[in-house]
Coordinates of C-alpha atoms (C1' of nucleotides) in Angstrom, one line a residue:
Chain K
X253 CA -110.0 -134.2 57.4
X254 CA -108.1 -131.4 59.5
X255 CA -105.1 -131.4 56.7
X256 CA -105.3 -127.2 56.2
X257 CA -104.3 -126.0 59.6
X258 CA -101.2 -127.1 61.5
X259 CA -102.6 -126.5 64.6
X260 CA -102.4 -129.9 66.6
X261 CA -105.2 -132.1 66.1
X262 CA -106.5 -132.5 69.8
X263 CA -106.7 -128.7 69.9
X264 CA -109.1 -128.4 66.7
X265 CA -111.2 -131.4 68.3
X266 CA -111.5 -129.6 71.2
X267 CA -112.5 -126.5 69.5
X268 CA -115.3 -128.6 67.8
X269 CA -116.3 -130.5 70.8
X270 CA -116.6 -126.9 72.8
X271 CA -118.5 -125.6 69.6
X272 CA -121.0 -128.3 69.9
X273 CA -121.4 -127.7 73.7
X274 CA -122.4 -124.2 72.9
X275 CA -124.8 -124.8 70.1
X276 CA -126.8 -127.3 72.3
X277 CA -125.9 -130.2 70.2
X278 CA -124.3 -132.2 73.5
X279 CA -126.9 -130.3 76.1
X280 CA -125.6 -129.4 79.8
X281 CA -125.7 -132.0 82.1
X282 CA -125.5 -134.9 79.5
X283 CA -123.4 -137.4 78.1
X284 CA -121.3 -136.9 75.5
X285 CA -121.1 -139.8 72.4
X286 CA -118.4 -142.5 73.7
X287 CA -114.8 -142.9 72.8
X288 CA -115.4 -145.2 70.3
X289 CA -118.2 -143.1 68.7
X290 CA -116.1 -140.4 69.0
X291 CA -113.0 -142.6 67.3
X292 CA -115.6 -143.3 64.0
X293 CA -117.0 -139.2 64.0
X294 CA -113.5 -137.7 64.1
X295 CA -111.6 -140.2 62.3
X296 CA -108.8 -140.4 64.9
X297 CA -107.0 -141.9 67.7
X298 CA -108.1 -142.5 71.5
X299 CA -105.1 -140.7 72.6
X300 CA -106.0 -137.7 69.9
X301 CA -109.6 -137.7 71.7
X302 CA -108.2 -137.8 75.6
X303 CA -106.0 -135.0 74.3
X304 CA -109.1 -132.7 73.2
X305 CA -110.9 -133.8 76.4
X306 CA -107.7 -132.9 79.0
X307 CA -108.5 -129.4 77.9
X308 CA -112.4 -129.3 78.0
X309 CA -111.9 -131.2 81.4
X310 CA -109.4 -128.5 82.9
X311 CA -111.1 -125.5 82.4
X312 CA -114.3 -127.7 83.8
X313 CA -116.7 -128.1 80.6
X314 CA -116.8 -131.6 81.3
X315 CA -116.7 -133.9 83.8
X316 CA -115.2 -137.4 83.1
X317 CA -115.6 -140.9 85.7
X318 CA -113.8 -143.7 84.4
X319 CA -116.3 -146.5 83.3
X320 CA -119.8 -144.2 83.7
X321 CA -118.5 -141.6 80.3
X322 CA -118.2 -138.2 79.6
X323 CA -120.6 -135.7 80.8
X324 CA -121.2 -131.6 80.2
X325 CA -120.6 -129.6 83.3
X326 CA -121.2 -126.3 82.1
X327 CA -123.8 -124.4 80.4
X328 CA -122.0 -122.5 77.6
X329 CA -125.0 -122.1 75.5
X330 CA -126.0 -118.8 77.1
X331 CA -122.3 -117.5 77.2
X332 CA -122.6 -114.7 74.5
X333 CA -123.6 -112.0 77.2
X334 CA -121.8 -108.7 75.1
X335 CA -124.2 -107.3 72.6
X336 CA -122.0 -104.8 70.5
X337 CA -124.3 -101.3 70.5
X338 CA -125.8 -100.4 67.3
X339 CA -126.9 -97.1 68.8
X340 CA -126.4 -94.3 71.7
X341 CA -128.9 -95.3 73.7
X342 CA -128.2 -99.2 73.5
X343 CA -124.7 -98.6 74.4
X344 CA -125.3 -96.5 77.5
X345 CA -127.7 -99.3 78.1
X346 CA -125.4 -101.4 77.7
X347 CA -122.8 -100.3 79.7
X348 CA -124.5 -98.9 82.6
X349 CA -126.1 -102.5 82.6
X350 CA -122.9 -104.2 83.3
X351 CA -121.4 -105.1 87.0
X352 CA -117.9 -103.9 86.2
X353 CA -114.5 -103.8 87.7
X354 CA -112.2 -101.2 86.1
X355 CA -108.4 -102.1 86.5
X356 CA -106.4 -99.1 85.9
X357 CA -103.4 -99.3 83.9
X358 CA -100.7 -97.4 84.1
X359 CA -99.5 -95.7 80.7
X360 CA -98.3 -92.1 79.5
X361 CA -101.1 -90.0 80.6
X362 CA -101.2 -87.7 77.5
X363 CA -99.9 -88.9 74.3
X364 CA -100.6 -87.8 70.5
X365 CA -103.8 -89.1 69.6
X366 CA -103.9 -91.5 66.5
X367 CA -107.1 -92.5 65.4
X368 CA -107.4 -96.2 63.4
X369 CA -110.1 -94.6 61.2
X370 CA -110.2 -90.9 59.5
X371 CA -113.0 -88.9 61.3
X372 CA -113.0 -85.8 62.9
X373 CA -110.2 -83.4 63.9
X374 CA -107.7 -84.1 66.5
X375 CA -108.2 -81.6 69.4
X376 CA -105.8 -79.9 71.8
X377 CA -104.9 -82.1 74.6
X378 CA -106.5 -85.4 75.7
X379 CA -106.4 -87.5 79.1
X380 CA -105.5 -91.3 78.1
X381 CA -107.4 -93.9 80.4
X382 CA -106.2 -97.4 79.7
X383 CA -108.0 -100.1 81.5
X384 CA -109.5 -103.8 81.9
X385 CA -113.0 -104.1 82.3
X386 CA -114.0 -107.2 84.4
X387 CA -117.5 -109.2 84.4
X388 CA -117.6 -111.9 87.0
X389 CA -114.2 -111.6 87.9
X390 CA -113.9 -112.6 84.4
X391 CA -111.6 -109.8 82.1
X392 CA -113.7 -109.1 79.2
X393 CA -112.1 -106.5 77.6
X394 CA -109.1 -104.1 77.4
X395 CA -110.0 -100.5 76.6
X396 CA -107.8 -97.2 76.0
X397 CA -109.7 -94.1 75.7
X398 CA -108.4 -90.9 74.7
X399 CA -111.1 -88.2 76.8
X400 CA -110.9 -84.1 76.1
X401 CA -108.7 -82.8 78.6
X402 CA -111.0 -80.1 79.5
X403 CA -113.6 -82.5 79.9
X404 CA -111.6 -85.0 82.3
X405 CA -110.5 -82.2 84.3
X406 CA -114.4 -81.1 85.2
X407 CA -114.6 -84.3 87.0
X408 CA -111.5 -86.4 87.7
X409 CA -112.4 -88.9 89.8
X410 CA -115.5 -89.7 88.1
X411 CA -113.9 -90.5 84.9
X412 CA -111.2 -92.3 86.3
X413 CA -113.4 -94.7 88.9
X414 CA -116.3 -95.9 86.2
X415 CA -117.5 -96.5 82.6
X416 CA -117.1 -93.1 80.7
X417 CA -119.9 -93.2 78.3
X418 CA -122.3 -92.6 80.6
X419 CA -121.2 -89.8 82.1
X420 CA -120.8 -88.3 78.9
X421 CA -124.0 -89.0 77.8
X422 CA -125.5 -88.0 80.9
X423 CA -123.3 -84.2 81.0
X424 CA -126.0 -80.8 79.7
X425 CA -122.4 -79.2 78.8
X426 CA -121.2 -81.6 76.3
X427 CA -122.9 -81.9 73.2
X428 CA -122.0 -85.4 71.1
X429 CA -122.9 -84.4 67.2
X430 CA -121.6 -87.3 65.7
X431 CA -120.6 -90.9 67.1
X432 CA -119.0 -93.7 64.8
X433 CA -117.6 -97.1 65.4
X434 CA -116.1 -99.7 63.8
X435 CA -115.5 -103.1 64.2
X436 CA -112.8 -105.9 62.9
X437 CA -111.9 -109.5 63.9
X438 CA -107.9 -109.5 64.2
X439 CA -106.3 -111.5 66.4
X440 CA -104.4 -111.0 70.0
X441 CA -100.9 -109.4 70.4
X442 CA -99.2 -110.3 73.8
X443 CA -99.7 -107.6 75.5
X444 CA -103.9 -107.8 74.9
X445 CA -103.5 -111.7 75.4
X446 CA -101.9 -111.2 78.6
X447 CA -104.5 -108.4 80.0
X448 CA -107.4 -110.8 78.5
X449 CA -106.4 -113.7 80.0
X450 CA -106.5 -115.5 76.0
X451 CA -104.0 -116.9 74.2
X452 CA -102.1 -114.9 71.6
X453 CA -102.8 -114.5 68.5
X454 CA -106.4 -115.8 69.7
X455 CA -109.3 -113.7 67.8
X456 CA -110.7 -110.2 69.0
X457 CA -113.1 -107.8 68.3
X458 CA -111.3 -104.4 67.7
X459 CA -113.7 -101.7 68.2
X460 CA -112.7 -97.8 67.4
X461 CA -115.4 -95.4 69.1
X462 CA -115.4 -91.9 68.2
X463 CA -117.8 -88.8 69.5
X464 CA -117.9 -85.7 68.3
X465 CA -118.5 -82.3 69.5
X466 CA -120.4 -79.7 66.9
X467 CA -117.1 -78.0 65.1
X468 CA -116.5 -81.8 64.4
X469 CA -113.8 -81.6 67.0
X470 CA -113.0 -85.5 68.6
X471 CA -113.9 -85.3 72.4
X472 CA -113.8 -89.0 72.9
X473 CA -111.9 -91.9 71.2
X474 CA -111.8 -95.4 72.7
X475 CA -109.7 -98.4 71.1
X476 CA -111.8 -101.4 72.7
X477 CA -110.4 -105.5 72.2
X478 CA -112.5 -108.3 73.7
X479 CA -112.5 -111.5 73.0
X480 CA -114.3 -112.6 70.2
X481 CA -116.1 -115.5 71.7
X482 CA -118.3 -113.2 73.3
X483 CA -119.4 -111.1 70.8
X484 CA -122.9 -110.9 69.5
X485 CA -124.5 -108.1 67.0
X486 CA -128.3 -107.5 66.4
X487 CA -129.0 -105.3 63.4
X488 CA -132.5 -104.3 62.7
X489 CA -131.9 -104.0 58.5
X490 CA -134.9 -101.7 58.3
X491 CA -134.8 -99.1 61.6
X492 CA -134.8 -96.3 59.4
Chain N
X106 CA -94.3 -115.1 76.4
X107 CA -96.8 -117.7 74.7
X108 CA -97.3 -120.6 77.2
X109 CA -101.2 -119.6 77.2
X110 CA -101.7 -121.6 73.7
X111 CA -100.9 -125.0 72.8
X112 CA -100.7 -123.4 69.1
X113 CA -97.1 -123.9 67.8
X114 CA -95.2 -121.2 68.5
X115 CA -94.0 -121.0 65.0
X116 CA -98.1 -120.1 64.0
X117 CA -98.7 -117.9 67.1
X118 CA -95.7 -115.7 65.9
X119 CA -96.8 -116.0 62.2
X120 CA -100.2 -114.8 62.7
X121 CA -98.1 -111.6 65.2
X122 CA -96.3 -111.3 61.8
X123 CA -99.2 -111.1 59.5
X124 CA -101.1 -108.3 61.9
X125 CA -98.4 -106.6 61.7
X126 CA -97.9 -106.3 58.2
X127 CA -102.0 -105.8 58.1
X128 CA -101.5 -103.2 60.5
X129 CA -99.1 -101.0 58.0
X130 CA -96.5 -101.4 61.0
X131 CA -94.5 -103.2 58.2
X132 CA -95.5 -101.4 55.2
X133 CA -95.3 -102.9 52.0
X134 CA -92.2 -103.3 50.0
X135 CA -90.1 -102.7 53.1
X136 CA -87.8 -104.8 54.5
X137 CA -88.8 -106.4 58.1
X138 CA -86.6 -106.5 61.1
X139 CA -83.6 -109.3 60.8
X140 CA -83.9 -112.2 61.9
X141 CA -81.4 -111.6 65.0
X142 CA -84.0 -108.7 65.9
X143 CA -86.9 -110.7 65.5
X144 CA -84.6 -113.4 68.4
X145 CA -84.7 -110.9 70.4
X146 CA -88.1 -108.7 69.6
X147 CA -90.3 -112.2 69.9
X148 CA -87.6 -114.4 72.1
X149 CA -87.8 -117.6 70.2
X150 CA -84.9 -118.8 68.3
X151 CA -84.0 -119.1 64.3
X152 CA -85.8 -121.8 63.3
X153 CA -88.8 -120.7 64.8
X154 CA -88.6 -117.4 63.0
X155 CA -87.7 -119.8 60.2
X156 CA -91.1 -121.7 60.4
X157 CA -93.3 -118.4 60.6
X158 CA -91.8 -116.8 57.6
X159 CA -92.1 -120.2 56.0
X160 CA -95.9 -119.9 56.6
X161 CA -96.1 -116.4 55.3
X162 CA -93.6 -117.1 51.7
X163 CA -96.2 -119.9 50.8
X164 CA -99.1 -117.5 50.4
X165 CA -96.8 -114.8 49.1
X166 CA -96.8 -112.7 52.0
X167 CA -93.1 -111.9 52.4
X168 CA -90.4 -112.5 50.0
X169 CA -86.5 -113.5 51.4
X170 CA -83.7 -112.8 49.9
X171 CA -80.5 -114.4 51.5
X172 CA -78.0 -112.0 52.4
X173 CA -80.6 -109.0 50.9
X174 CA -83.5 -109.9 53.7
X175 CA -86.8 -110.3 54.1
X176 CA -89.7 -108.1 52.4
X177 CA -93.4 -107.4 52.4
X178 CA -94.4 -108.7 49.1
X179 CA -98.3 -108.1 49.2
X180 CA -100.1 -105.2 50.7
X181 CA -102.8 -106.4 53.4
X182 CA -103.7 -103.2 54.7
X183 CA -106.6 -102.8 52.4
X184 CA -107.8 -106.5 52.3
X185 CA -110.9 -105.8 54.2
X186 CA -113.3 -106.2 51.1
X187 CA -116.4 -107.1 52.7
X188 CA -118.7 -105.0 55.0
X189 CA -121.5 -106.2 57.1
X190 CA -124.7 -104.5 56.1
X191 CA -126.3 -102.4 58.6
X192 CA -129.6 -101.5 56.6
X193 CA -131.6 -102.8 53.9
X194 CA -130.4 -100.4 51.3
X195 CA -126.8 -100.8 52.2
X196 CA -127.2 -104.9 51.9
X197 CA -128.5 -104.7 48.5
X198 CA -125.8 -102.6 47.5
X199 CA -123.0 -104.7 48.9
X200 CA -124.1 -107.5 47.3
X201 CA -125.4 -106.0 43.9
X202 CA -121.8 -104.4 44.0
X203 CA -119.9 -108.0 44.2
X204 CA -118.7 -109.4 41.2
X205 CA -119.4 -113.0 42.4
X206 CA -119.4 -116.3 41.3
X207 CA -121.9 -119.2 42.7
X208 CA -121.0 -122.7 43.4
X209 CA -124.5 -124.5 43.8
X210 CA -124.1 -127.6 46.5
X211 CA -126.1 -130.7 46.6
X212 CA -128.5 -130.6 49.3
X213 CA -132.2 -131.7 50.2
X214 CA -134.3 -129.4 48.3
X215 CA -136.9 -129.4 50.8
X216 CA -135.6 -129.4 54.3
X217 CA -137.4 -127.9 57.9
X218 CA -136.5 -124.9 58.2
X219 CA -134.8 -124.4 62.1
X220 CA -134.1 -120.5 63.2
X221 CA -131.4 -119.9 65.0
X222 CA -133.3 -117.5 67.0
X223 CA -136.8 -117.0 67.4
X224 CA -138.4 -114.2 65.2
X225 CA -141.1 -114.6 63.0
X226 CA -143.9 -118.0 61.8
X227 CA -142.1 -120.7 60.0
X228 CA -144.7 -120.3 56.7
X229 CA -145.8 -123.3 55.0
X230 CA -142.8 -124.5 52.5
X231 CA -139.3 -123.5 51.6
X232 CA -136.9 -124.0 49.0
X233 CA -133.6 -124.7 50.1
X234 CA -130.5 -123.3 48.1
X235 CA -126.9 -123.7 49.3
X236 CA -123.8 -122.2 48.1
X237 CA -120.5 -120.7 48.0
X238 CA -120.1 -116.9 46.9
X239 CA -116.7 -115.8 45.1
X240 CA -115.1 -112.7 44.5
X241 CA -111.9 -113.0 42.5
X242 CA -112.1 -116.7 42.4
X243 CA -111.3 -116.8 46.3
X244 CA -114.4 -118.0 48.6
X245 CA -115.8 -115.7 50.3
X246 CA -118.9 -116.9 52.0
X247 CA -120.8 -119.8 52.6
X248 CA -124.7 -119.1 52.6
X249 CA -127.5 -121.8 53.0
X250 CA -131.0 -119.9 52.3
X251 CA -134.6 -121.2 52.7
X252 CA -136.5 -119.3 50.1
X253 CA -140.2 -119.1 50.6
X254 CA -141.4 -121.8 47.9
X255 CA -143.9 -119.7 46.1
X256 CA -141.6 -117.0 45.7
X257 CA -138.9 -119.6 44.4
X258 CA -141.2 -120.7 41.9
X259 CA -142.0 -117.5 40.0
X260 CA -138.4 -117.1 38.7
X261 CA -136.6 -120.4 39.6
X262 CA -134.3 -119.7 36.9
X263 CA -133.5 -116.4 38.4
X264 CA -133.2 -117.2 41.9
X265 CA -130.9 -120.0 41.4
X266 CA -128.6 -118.2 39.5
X267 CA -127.6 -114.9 41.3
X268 CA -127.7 -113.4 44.6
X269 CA -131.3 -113.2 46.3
X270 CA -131.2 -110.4 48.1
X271 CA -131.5 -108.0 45.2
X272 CA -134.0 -109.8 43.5
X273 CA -136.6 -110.1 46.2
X274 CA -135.8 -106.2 47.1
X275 CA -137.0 -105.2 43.4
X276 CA -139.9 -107.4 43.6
X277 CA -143.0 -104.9 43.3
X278 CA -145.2 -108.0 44.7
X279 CA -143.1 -109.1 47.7
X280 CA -143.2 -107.2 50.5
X281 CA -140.5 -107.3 53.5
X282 CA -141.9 -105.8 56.2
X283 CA -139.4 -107.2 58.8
X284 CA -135.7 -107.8 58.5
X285 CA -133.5 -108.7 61.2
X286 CA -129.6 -110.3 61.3
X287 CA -127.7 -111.7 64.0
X288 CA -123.7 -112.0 63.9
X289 CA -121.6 -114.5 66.2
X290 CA -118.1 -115.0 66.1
X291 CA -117.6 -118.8 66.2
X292 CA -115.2 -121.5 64.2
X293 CA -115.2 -123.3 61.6
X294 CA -116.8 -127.0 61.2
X295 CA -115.1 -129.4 58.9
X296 CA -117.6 -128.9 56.2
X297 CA -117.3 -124.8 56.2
X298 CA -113.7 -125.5 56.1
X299 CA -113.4 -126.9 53.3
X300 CA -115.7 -124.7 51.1
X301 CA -114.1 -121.9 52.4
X302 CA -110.5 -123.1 52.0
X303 CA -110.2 -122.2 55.4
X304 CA -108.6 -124.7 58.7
X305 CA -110.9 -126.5 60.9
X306 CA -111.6 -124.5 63.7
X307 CA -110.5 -121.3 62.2
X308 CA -112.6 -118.2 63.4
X309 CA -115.3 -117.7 61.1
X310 CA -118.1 -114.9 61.4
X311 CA -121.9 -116.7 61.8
X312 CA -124.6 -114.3 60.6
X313 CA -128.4 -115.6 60.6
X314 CA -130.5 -113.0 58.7
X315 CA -134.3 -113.0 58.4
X316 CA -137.2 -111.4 56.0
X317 CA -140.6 -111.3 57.1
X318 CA -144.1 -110.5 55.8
X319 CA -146.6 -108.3 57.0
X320 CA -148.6 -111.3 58.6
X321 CA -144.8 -112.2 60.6
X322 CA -144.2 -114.9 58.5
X323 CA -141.1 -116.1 57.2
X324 CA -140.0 -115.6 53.6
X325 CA -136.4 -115.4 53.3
X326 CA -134.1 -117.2 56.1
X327 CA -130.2 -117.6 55.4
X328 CA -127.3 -118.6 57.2
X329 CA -123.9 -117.2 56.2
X330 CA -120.9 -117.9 57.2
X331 CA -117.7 -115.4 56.6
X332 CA -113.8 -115.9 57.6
X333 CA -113.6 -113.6 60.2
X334 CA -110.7 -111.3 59.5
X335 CA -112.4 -110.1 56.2
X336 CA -115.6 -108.7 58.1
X337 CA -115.8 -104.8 59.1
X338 CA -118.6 -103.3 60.6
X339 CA -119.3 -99.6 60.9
X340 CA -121.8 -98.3 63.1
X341 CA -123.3 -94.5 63.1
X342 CA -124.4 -94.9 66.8
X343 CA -126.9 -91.6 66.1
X344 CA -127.8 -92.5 62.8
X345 CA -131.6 -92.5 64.4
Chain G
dC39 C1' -61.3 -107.1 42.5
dT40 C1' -61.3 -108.0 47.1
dC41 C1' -62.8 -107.6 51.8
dA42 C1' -65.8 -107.0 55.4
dA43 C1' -70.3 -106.5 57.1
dT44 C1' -74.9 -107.9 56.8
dT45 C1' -78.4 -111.2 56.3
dT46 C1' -80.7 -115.4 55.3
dG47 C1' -80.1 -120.6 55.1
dT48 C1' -78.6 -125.1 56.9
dT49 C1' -77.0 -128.5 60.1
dC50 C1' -76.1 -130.9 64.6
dG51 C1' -77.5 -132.6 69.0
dT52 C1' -81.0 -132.7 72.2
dA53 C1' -85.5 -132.5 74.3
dT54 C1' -90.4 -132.5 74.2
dG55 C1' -95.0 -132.8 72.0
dT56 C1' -98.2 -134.9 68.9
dA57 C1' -100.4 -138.9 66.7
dT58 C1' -101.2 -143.7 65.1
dG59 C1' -102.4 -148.6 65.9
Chain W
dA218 C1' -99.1 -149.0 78.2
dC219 C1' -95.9 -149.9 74.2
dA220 C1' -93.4 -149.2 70.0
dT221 C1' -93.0 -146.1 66.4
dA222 C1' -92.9 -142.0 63.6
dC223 C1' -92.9 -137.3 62.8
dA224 C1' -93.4 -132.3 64.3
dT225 C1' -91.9 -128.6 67.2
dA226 C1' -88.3 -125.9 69.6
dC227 C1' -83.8 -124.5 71.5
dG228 C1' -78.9 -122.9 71.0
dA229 C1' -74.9 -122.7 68.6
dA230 C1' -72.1 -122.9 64.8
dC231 C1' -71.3 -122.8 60.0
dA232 C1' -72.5 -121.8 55.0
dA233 C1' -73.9 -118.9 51.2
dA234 C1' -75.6 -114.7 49.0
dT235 C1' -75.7 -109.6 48.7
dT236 C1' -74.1 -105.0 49.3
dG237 C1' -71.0 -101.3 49.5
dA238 C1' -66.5 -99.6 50.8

DNA sequence: CTCAATTTGTTCGTATGTATG
DNA sequence: ACATACATACGAACAAATTGA
């Protein structure tokens, strides 16, 4: 039944087990099916099973007492609290929304700019901000932005201590023409693992954010990973 | 460097491999570092390297040549075929522009239809249709679609037979005047797996899209399911 | 043609992890 | 908890193929 991947066999049962948490199908608070049940759905061994539930049980999903059974102790069906922005607005919404912790990273403060996508035209010096943004203590994602020198310069502090989207959004001097992103699922190198608190090679949203000024000049360009758990998008197929 | 994951090593370091070939930091037709570089670069030993570039060989990947070395022997930088739709017009074209084959699956014809989230009046009967979607004769996507039944029955032939999308967008007589999708990143189930020739609990990309009528109520629901590293979304955050 | 350098492939011993019944 | 089998991982040494001097 689980012949394709080599990944070890308690880990994909635990992946399941932690998918059905989050759909509902074993609700918060309840029992899960018993180890014999379990045995029959799975088609494998008790020990196979105790492995999957070591990990559910360590990071506190659920809660097991020897002769009572296996219970859910966290709600993960409400987990998916990152809507990817579909529009300016939403994503300065969005941002501005969230209780953040920025941790500053250290890094080259200017370096060439090298965008993932082809859009716009590279301008003449940039400020690189490299950071983690946190949400309930919780890391949920790892951003580098390159910002318009002349831009960060206006307002160092400001740019350095919170979110810069709004700011920019929010500036009468700056005019944003055009703004793009896009999105891919690729997975975790170790240096985004180890930031993100995930596992490597663990999947990720990549996210490349560009704005642009009027001569189609980039003023902004942000290289964004978070974990892919979290991600949710709403599209609205008819807006236009 | 990888204690976070219980993945075997030997896959964590594949799947750093892969990206990087992906990434065009190994270009194709190049030779890759040795494999006393890659000791040192990743900080595993031989047959750990020897078990990675195993996994990449068998899907063509890489090619090794002893006393030559090892090669990129299929380009991956352009593999992401498949965009997710952000309007109405753009879906239609995607999927008008696949050259795809169906694989009907058995299922209950007539089956209650259950939204993943709540938008629009279940109406009064569906027909189901489940499937797999090709594109050069590798699955691509996984769709289950609850067709309103009176809609169904003016061109069964039709509807069964190629993608629905287009179809109910020509229709002069049906009239969408809602149409909202959903995307999750979440992982494979057994059953997904093996339509999509995919491992159990391999990321997979979850999109619930809906039609509705000018009276709200449901006429087209479907539930697709992608692998997630060949999904791309690209967002024009002023496109309003 | 031979030799040396380079590079992948294989083997051994050992230890630990995974999985079954 | 036990007996068993197989997979994963390390380090080190050795073997075999390719290239170019």
């Amino acid at each position: 039944m689980f012949q394709k991947s080599r990944v070890p066999l308690y880990l994909q049962v635990a992946r399941l087990m932690r998918h059905k948490i989050e759909n509902g199908d074993w609700p918060y608070g309840e029992q899960i099916p018993t180890l014999d049940e379990l045995e029959r759905e799975y088609k494998v061994s008790r020990i196979t099973l105790r492995g999957a539930l070591d990990q559910l049980e360590a990071v506190g999903i659920v809660k097991r007492t020897r002769g009572l059974g296996t219970f859910v102790a966290k709600d993960l069906s409400e987990q998916r609290w990152f809507k990817l922005a579909s529009s300016m607005d939403e994503l300065v919404r969005t941002v501005a929304d969230l209780k953040i912790r920025l941790l500053p990273l250290q890094g080259d403060a200017s370096q060439p700019l090298a965008p993932a996508f082809n859009f716009g035209l590279a301008g003449p010096a940039y400020e690189r901000l490299r950071r983690v943004h946190y949400h309930n203590e919780e890391p949920y994602c790892l951003i580098e932005i390159h910002l318009d020198k002349k831009i960060f310069d206006s307002d160092p502090q400001g740019f350095s201590s919170a979110p810069v989207v709004p700011q920019l959004a929010a500036r009468k001097d700056v005019k944003i023409a055009h703004a793009k992103q896009v999105m891919r699922i690729t997975v975790s190198d170790e240096d985004t693992a180890a930031h993100l608190d995930i596992g490597v090679g663990d999947p990720i949203a990549d996210v490349c954010r560009v704005f642009l000024d009027e001569r189609m000049q980039i003023i902004y360009y942000a290289h964004i990973q978070y974990p892919a758990q979290m991600i949710q998008i709403e599209t609205d197929l008819l807006r236009c």
